[in-house]
CSV table of C-alpha atoms in Angstrom, one decimal:
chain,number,residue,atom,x,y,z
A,9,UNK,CA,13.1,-4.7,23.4
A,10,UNK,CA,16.1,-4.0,21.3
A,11,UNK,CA,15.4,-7.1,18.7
A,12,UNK,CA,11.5,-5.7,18.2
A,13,UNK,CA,12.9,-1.9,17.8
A,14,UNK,CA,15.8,-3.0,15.1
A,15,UNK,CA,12.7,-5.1,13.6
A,16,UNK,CA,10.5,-2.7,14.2
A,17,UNK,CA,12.1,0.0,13.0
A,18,UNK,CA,13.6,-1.8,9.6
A,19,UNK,CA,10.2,-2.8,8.9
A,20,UNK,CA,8.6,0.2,8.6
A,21,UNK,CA,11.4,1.8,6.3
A,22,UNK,CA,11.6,-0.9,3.9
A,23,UNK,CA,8.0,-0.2,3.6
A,24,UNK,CA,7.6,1.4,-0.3
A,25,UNK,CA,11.3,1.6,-0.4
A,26,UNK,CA,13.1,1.2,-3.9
A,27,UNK,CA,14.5,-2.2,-2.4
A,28,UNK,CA,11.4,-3.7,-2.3
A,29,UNK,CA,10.8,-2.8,-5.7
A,30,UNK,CA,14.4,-4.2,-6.5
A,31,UNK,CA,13.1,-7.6,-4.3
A,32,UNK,CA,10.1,-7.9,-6.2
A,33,UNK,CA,11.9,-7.4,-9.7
A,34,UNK,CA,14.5,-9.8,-9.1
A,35,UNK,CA,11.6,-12.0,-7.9
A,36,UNK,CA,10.0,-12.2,-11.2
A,37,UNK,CA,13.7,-13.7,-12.4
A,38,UNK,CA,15.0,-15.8,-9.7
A,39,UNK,CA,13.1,-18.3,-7.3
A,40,UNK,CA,11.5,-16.2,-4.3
A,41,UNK,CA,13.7,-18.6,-2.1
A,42,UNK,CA,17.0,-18.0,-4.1
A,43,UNK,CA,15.7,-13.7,-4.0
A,44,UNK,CA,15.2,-14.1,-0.4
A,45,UNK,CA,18.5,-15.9,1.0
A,46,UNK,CA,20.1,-13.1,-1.0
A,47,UNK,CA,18.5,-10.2,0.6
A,48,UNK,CA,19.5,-12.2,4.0
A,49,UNK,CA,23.0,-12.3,2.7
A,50,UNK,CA,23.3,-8.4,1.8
A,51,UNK,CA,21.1,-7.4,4.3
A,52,UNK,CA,23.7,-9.1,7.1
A,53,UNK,CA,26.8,-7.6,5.4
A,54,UNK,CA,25.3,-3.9,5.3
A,55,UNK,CA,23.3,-3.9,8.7
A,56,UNK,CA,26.5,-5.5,10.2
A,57,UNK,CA,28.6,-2.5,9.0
A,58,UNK,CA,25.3,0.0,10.1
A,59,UNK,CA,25.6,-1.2,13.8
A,60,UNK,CA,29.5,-0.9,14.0
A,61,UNK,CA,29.1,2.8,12.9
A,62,UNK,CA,25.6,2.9,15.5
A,63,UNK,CA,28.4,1.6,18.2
A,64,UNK,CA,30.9,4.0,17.5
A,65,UNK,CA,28.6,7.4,17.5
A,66,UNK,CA,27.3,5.9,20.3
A,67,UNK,CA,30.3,5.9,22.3
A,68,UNK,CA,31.7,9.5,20.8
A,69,UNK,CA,28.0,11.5,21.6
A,70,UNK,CA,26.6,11.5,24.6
A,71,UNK,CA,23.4,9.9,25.5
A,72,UNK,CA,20.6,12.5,25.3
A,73,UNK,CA,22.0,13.9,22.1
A,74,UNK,CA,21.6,10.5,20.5
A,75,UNK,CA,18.4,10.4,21.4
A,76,UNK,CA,17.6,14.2,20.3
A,77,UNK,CA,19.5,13.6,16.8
A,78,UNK,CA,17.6,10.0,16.6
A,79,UNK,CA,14.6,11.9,16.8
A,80,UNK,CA,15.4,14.2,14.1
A,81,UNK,CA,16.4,11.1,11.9
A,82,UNK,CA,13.2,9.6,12.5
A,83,UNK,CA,11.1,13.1,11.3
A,84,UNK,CA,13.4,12.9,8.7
A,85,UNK,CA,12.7,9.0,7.6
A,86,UNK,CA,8.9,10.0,7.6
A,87,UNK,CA,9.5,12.7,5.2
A,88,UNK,CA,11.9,10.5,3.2
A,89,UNK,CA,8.8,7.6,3.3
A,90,UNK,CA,5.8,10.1,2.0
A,91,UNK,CA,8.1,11.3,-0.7
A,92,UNK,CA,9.5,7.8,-1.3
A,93,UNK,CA,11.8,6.1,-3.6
A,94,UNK,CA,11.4,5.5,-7.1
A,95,UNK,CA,13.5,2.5,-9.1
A,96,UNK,CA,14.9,4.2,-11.7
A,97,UNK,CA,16.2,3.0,-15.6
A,98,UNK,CA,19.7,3.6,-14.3
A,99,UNK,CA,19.1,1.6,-10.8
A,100,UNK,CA,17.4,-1.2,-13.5
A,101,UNK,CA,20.8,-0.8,-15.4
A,102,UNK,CA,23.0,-1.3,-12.7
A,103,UNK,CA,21.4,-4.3,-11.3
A,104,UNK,CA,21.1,-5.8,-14.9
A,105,UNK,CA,25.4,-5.0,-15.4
A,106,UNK,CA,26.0,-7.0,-12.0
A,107,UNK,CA,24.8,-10.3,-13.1
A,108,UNK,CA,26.9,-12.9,-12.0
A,109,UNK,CA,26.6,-16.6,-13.2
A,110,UNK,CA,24.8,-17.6,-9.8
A,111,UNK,CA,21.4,-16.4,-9.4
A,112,UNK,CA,22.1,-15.9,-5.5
A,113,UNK,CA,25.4,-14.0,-5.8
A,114,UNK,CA,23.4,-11.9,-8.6
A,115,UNK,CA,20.9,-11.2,-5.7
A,116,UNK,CA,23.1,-10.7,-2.9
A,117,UNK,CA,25.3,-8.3,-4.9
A,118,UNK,CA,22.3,-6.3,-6.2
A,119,UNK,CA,20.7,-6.0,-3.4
A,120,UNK,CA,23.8,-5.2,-0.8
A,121,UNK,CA,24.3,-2.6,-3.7
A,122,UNK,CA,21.4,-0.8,-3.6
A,123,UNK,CA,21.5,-0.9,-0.1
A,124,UNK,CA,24.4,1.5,0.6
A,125,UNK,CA,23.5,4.5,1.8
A,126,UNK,CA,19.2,3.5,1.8
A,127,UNK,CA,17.0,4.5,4.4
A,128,UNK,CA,17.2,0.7,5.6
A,129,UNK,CA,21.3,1.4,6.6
A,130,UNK,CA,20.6,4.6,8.0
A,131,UNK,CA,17.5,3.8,10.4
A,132,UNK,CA,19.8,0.7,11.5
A,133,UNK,CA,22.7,2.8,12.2
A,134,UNK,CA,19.8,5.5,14.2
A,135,UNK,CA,18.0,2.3,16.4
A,136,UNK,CA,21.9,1.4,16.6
A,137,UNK,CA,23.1,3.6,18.7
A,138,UNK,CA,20.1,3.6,21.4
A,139,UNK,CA,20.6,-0.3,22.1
A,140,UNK,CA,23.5,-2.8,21.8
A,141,UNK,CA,24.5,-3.7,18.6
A,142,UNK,CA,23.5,-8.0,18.0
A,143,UNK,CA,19.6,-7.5,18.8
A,144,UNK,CA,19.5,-4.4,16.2
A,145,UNK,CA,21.8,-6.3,14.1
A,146,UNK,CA,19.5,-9.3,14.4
A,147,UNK,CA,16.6,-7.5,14.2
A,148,UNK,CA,17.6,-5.1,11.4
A,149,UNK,CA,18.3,-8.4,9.3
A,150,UNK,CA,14.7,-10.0,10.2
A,151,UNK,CA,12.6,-6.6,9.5
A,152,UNK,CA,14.0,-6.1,6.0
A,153,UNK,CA,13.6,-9.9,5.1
A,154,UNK,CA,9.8,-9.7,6.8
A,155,UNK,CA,9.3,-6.5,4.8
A,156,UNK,CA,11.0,-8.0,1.2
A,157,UNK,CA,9.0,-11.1,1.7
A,158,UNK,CA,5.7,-9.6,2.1
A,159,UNK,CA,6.3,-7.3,-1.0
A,160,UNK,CA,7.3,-10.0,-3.0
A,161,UNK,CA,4.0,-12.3,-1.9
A,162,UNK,CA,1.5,-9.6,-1.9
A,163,UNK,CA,3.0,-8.0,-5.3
A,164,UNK,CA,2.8,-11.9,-7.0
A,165,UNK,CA,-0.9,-11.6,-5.3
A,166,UNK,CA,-1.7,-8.1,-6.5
A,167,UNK,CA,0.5,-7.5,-9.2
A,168,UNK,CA,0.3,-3.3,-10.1
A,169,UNK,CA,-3.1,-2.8,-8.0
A,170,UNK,CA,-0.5,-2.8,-4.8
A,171,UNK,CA,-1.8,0.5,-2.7
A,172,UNK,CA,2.0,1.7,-2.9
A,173,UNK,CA,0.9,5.0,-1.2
A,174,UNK,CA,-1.2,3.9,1.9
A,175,UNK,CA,2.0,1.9,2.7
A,176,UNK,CA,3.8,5.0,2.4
A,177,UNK,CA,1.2,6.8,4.8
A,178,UNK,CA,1.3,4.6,7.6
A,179,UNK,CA,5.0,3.8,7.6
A,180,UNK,CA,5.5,7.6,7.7
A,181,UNK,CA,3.1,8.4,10.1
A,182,UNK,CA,4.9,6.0,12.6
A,183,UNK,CA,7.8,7.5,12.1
A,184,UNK,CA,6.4,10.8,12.8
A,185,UNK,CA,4.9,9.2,15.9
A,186,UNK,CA,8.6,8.1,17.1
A,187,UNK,CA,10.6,10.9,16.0
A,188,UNK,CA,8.3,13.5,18.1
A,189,UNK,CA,8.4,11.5,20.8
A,190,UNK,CA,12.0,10.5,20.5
A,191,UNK,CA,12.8,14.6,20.0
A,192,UNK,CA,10.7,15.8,22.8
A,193,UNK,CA,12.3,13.4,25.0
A,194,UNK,CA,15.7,14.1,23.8
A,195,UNK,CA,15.2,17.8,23.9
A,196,UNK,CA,14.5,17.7,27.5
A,197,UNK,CA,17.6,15.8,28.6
A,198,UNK,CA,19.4,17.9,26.8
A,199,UNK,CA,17.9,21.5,27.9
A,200,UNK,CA,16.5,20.2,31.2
């Protein structure tokens, strides 16, 4: 349960994130292989420090507020998907300044970059602290490869025509789906 809700939940909010845009970008200059095993890299660095901050709020707050302020994340992740992330000159600059001679430590630093701080990191560190922390940690890792790798194969496929916003749509409808759920629930414990 806790590896499909870390992959799950990943997934969905890589799903029209700027990190995708970054993937498929650094797909048109590196071999997909060399772009993905990068993302892996950064991807097991950041999501590793996400579920050691997931463990520690989840042994400071109790229980059912977790799940209430999970909840609230989650509304907040859908809002964060339908208005969704733009790569900017700047974030196009900043990747460009990090180039390294080896195309792999070029990706892996870009990409653990522009993680810090994403929605990715932060709905890793939310599933986090329901569940232990190796399946979400696992899982985490998995979803945001799945997600970076279907980006980068249907944007070689479909080049600009990619329906950006229905992704956006259904990734944050799920969330809405799990953060009412997840708040209703976690309201009652808490109240009840």
């Amino acid at each position: 349960m806790a590896l499909a809700a870390g992959t799950g939940v990943v997934f969905l909010a890589e799903m029209g994130d700027k990190t995708q845009l970054v993937a498929m970008s650094l797909a048109t200059r590196y071999r997909v292989r060399t772009v993905l095993l990068g993302i892996a890299l950064a991807t097991v660095a950041v999501h590793g420090l996400s579920v050691l901050i997931a463990e520690g709020l989840g042994l400071a707050i109790p229980t059912d507020w977790v799940t209430l302020i999970a909840g609230v994340a989650f509304l907040c992740f859908g809002l964060w998907t339908l208005r969704g992330d733009e790569l900017t000159d700047k974030d196009e600059e900043r990747a460009a300044s990090r180039r390294i001679r080896s195309g792999l430590l070029t990706v892996a630093t870009v990409f653990f970059i522009a993680e810090l701080g994403d929605k990715t990191m932060l709905a890793t560190i939310t599933v986090g602290t329901q569940y232990h922390w190796l399946p979400i940690w696992i899982g985490s890792t998995v979803g945001m490869v799945a997600a970076d790798a279907l980006a980068i194969w249907v944007g070689s496929l479909l080049g600009k025509r990619l329906p950006e916003r229905a992704v956006q749509i259904g990734a944050a409808v799920l969330f809405f789906l799990a953060g009412t759920a997840m708040t209703f629930q976690g309201l009652l414990a808490v109240v009840g």
